[in-house]
Amino acid sequence: VTVFHLAANSLLGPSAYDPLSYFKNNTAKTIELLDFLPENTKLVFASTAAVYEEAASIKTEDSKLSPPNNYGLSKLWCEQAIDACYKIKKIKATSFRFFNVIGANNDTGQLKGTPHIVNKLCEAAATEQSFKIYGDDWNTRDGTCVRDYLHVIDVCRALIHAAQFMDKIDRPIHSKYNLGTQTGTTVLEIVNAFNKVAKPVTTEVVERRKGDPAHLVADPRKFVDETGFGYWYDYKDLETMISSAWLYYNNN
């Protein structure tokens, strides 16, 4: 049996003022799932880069774990619950620490109304409203937050690859891997790329969001080195990722 556990509350802002809903939905329900799983299950779990401490460094899987927000904390507790029971339950698990997932694939993409950066850019362009930038005084190269953006297609491929790779393992295990491109892009750089390949938007600087780290970039080499996974997209394909999301938004 293979279980892909991808469901969660995942927005930083609400996790600051409604933390219990995140602990109930993300952590408690993951514990319920673990209790339910039969022996020899393969579990692929969607964790998050938000488990890492806030620091301007590229994150390896050995970087310090200190979530800056309750969303990250709820996911870290899930990882720790898997750590506590995978041997007892005799399961094989892989936890992926996703960095910022963007893009679409044909008729599959993000739901409208979700407050993720490219989706919000699409909404701003379509409605001719301003795109909100949450602070322009961060300690980064242009004052806006730096993130590592990867294509949703590579995320899906990684999930399947992990499940297949665990077939080669004959013991209980819990592996943790980053998914990212090892390159940081600022919010302003994302806006400029969107303006180039989609439709120009106006911007408005507003107050910072609580729990937002200034810099979050992955070192993705462990998953590649240990399992032989190969990414189809990297940071040079940022405009392609944005274009796919813009096309999906307009077609749906």
Short mmCIF file of C-alpha atoms in Angstrom, two decimals:
data_model
loop_
_atom_site.label_atom_id
_atom_site.label_comp_id
_atom_site.label_asym_id
_atom_site.label_seq_id
_atom_site.Cartn_x
_atom_site.Cartn_y
_atom_site.Cartn_z
CA VAL A 1 0.00 0.00 0.00
CA THR A 2 1.25 3.51 -0.88
CA VAL A 3 -0.24 6.57 0.80
CA PHE A 4 0.41 10.10 -0.45
CA HIS A 5 -0.42 12.49 2.40
CA LEU A 6 -0.60 15.97 0.86
CA ALA A 7 -3.51 17.54 2.74
CA ALA A 8 -2.97 20.44 5.15
CA ASN A 9 -3.72 23.97 6.19
CA SER A 10 -0.74 25.76 4.65
CA LEU A 11 -1.09 29.55 4.88
CA LEU A 12 1.34 31.46 7.06
CA GLY A 13 -0.93 34.35 8.02
CA PRO A 14 -3.84 32.37 9.47
CA SER A 15 -1.44 30.12 11.36
CA ALA A 16 -0.41 33.15 13.42
CA TYR A 17 -3.89 33.99 14.70
CA ASP A 18 -5.56 30.56 14.52
CA PRO A 19 -2.79 28.12 15.49
CA LEU A 20 -5.03 25.44 16.99
CA SER A 21 -6.74 24.79 13.66
CA TYR A 22 -3.31 24.04 12.17
CA PHE A 23 -2.32 21.71 14.98
CA LYS A 24 -5.69 19.94 14.79
CA ASN A 25 -5.82 19.58 11.01
CA ASN A 26 -2.14 19.09 10.24
CA THR A 27 -0.61 17.42 13.27
CA ALA A 28 -3.45 15.61 15.00
CA LYS A 29 -4.93 14.19 11.81
CA THR A 30 -1.50 13.03 10.65
CA ILE A 31 -1.17 11.16 13.95
CA GLU A 32 -4.60 9.60 13.33
CA LEU A 33 -3.42 8.54 9.87
CA LEU A 34 -0.25 6.99 11.27
CA ASP A 35 -2.33 5.04 13.77
CA PHE A 36 -4.47 3.71 10.93
CA LEU A 37 -1.67 2.63 8.57
CA PRO A 38 -1.05 -1.11 8.28
CA GLU A 39 2.45 -2.59 8.38
CA ASN A 40 4.60 -2.32 5.25
CA THR A 41 2.83 0.85 4.08
CA LYS A 42 4.82 3.30 1.99
CA LEU A 43 4.05 6.86 3.12
CA VAL A 44 4.96 9.95 1.11
CA PHE A 45 4.37 13.02 3.26
CA ALA A 46 4.20 16.67 2.19
CA SER A 47 6.15 18.63 4.77
CA THR A 48 7.49 22.16 4.24
CA ALA A 49 10.60 24.33 4.11
CA ALA A 50 8.99 26.28 6.95
CA VAL A 51 10.46 23.76 9.42
CA TYR A 52 13.85 25.52 9.14
CA GLU A 53 15.10 28.43 11.21
CA GLU A 54 15.04 31.91 9.74
CA ALA A 55 18.55 32.57 8.37
CA ALA A 56 20.05 33.82 5.11
CA SER A 57 21.64 30.51 4.21
CA ILE A 58 20.88 27.73 1.75
CA LYS A 59 19.07 25.00 3.66
CA THR A 60 20.33 21.44 3.73
CA GLU A 61 18.39 18.71 5.47
CA ASP A 62 20.82 19.11 8.38
CA SER A 63 20.12 22.84 8.82
CA LYS A 64 18.69 23.89 12.18
CA LEU A 65 15.00 23.16 12.63
CA SER A 66 13.24 26.12 14.24
CA PRO A 67 9.97 27.01 12.50
CA PRO A 68 9.29 30.77 12.37
CA ASN A 69 5.52 30.20 12.17
CA ASN A 70 2.87 27.82 13.45
CA TYR A 71 2.35 26.25 10.04
CA GLY A 72 5.98 25.10 10.00
CA LEU A 73 5.70 23.94 13.60
CA SER A 74 2.62 21.84 12.83
CA LYS A 75 4.52 20.12 10.00
CA LEU A 76 7.66 19.57 12.05
CA TRP A 77 5.56 17.81 14.67
CA CYS A 78 4.22 15.57 11.91
CA GLU A 79 7.77 14.65 10.90
CA GLN A 80 8.61 13.94 14.53
CA ALA A 81 5.52 11.74 14.92
CA ILE A 82 6.69 9.72 11.90
CA ASP A 83 10.19 9.53 13.46
CA ALA A 84 8.68 8.14 16.65
CA CYS A 85 6.66 5.36 15.11
CA TYR A 86 7.94 4.29 11.69
CA LYS A 87 9.99 1.42 13.13
CA ILE A 88 7.22 0.30 15.46
CA LYS A 89 4.63 0.52 12.67
CA LYS A 90 7.08 -1.06 10.17
CA ILE A 91 6.46 1.56 7.51
CA LYS A 92 8.68 3.19 4.91
CA ALA A 93 8.24 6.96 4.82
CA THR A 94 9.57 9.90 2.84
CA SER A 95 8.95 13.48 3.98
CA PHE A 96 9.46 16.23 1.41
CA ARG A 97 10.29 19.72 2.56
CA PHE A 98 8.75 21.69 -0.30
CA PHE A 99 10.02 25.15 -1.00
CA ASN A 100 7.71 27.44 -3.07
CA VAL A 101 5.69 25.43 -5.57
CA ILE A 102 4.43 27.32 -8.63
CA GLY A 103 3.21 26.59 -12.16
CA ALA A 104 0.48 24.47 -13.68
CA ASN A 105 0.10 21.56 -16.07
CA ASN A 106 -2.55 21.86 -18.79
CA ASP A 107 -5.93 21.84 -17.00
CA THR A 108 -4.48 21.32 -13.51
CA GLY A 109 -3.33 24.26 -11.38
CA GLN A 110 -3.96 26.25 -8.24
CA LEU A 111 -7.49 27.08 -7.20
CA LYS A 112 -8.45 30.67 -7.77
CA GLY A 113 -8.46 32.66 -4.57
CA THR A 114 -5.50 30.90 -2.98
CA PRO A 115 -3.04 33.53 -1.72
CA HIS A 116 0.15 32.17 -3.29
CA ILE A 117 2.39 34.59 -5.12
CA VAL A 118 1.86 33.68 -8.78
CA ASN A 119 -1.86 33.12 -8.24
CA LYS A 120 -2.11 36.56 -6.65
CA LEU A 121 -0.19 38.05 -9.58
CA CYS A 122 -2.64 36.40 -11.99
CA GLU A 123 -5.57 37.83 -10.03
CA ALA A 124 -4.02 41.29 -9.95
CA ALA A 125 -3.41 41.23 -13.68
CA ALA A 126 -6.87 39.91 -14.52
CA THR A 127 -8.71 42.39 -12.28
CA GLU A 128 -6.28 45.29 -12.86
CA GLN A 129 -5.83 45.66 -9.12
CA SER A 130 -2.50 46.19 -7.39
CA PHE A 131 -0.32 43.30 -6.26
CA LYS A 132 0.61 43.52 -2.58
CA ILE A 133 4.26 43.19 -1.59
CA TYR A 134 4.58 42.36 2.11
CA GLY A 135 7.45 44.63 3.07
CA ASP A 136 10.28 46.12 1.02
CA ASP A 137 12.77 46.61 3.85
CA TRP A 138 13.93 43.02 4.37
CA ASN A 139 17.65 42.31 4.55
CA THR A 140 17.84 41.07 0.95
CA ARG A 141 19.31 42.37 -2.30
CA ASP A 142 16.25 44.47 -3.20
CA GLY A 143 14.42 44.59 0.12
CA THR A 144 11.82 41.94 -0.73
CA CYS A 145 11.68 38.34 0.47
CA VAL A 146 13.78 35.69 -1.28
CA ARG A 147 12.26 32.30 -2.09
CA ASP A 148 13.18 29.17 -4.03
CA TYR A 149 10.52 28.46 -6.68
CA LEU A 150 10.08 25.01 -8.23
CA HIS A 151 7.66 23.66 -10.81
CA VAL A 152 4.69 21.64 -9.61
CA ILE A 153 5.49 19.05 -12.29
CA ASP A 154 8.80 18.29 -10.60
CA VAL A 155 6.99 18.02 -7.26
CA CYS A 156 4.60 15.41 -8.69
CA ARG A 157 7.48 13.54 -10.32
CA ALA A 158 9.41 13.54 -7.04
CA LEU A 159 6.45 12.10 -5.11
CA ILE A 160 6.12 9.20 -7.56
CA HIS A 161 9.89 8.69 -7.72
CA ALA A 162 10.09 8.45 -3.92
CA ALA A 163 7.34 5.85 -3.79
CA GLN A 164 9.09 3.76 -6.43
CA PHE A 165 12.48 4.16 -4.78
CA MET A 166 11.15 2.89 -1.45
CA ASP A 167 10.32 -0.40 -3.18
CA LYS A 168 14.08 -1.01 -3.24
CA ILE A 169 14.37 -0.62 0.55
CA ASP A 170 13.76 -3.70 2.69
CA ARG A 171 13.48 -2.09 6.13
CA PRO A 172 11.48 0.61 7.91
CA ILE A 173 12.84 4.05 7.12
CA HIS A 174 11.96 7.74 7.33
CA SER A 175 13.86 9.87 4.81
CA LYS A 176 13.63 13.67 4.69
CA TYR A 177 14.40 15.61 1.53
CA ASN A 178 14.31 19.17 0.28
CA LEU A 179 12.70 19.97 -3.06
CA GLY A 180 13.95 23.18 -4.65
CA THR A 181 16.31 24.69 -7.21
CA GLN A 182 19.14 26.03 -4.97
CA THR A 183 18.50 29.53 -6.34
CA GLY A 184 16.66 32.36 -4.62
CA THR A 185 14.37 34.79 -6.39
CA THR A 186 13.04 37.97 -4.78
CA VAL A 187 9.41 39.01 -4.88
CA LEU A 188 10.31 41.94 -7.12
CA GLU A 189 12.12 39.59 -9.50
CA ILE A 190 9.02 37.39 -9.66
CA VAL A 191 6.91 40.47 -10.43
CA ASN A 192 9.29 41.54 -13.20
CA ALA A 193 9.24 38.05 -14.72
CA PHE A 194 5.44 38.01 -14.59
CA ASN A 195 5.26 41.42 -16.26
CA LYS A 196 7.46 40.10 -19.04
CA VAL A 197 5.61 36.89 -19.90
CA ALA A 198 2.03 37.59 -18.76
CA LYS A 199 0.54 41.03 -18.19
CA PRO A 200 2.01 44.03 -16.35
CA VAL A 201 0.74 44.65 -12.83
CA THR A 202 1.03 47.58 -10.46
CA THR A 203 2.44 46.92 -7.01
CA GLU A 204 1.64 48.18 -3.52
CA VAL A 205 3.93 47.75 -0.53
CA VAL A 206 2.06 46.79 2.64
CA GLU A 207 2.93 45.65 6.15
CA ARG A 208 5.01 42.53 6.62
CA ARG A 209 3.22 39.27 7.39
CA LYS A 210 3.92 37.72 10.76
CA GLY A 211 6.04 34.58 10.45
CA ASP A 212 7.48 35.37 7.02
CA PRO A 213 11.19 34.52 6.79
CA ALA A 214 13.32 36.90 4.73
CA HIS A 215 15.26 34.17 2.93
CA LEU A 216 14.32 30.55 2.17
CA VAL A 217 16.36 28.63 -0.41
CA ALA A 218 16.92 24.88 -0.73
CA ASP A 219 19.91 22.68 -1.25
CA PRO A 220 18.13 19.89 -3.19
CA ARG A 221 21.11 17.60 -3.81
CA LYS A 222 20.40 14.93 -1.19
CA PHE A 223 17.32 13.57 -2.97
CA VAL A 224 19.16 13.61 -6.30
CA ASP A 225 22.27 11.92 -4.91
CA GLU A 226 20.50 9.25 -2.86
CA THR A 227 17.71 8.27 -5.26
CA GLY A 228 18.85 9.33 -8.75
CA PHE A 229 16.01 11.81 -9.22
CA GLY A 230 16.43 14.35 -12.01
CA TYR A 231 14.68 17.72 -12.13
CA TRP A 232 13.12 18.82 -15.42
CA TYR A 233 13.07 22.49 -14.44
CA ASP A 234 15.42 24.84 -12.61
CA TYR A 235 15.57 28.55 -11.81
CA LYS A 236 16.30 29.38 -15.46
CA ASP A 237 12.79 28.12 -16.27
CA LEU A 238 11.07 30.62 -13.99
CA GLU A 239 9.31 32.36 -16.89
CA THR A 240 8.07 28.99 -18.17
CA MET A 241 6.62 28.18 -14.75
CA ILE A 242 4.88 31.55 -14.57
CA SER A 243 3.57 31.26 -18.13
CA SER A 244 2.01 27.87 -17.36
CA ALA A 245 0.20 29.34 -14.35
CA TRP A 246 -1.02 32.35 -16.34
CA LEU A 247 -2.31 30.11 -19.13
CA TYR A 248 -4.12 27.89 -16.64
CA TYR A 249 -5.65 30.90 -14.89
CA ASN A 250 -7.07 32.29 -18.10
CA ASN A 251 -8.35 28.95 -19.35
CA ASN A 252 -10.15 28.10 -16.11
#
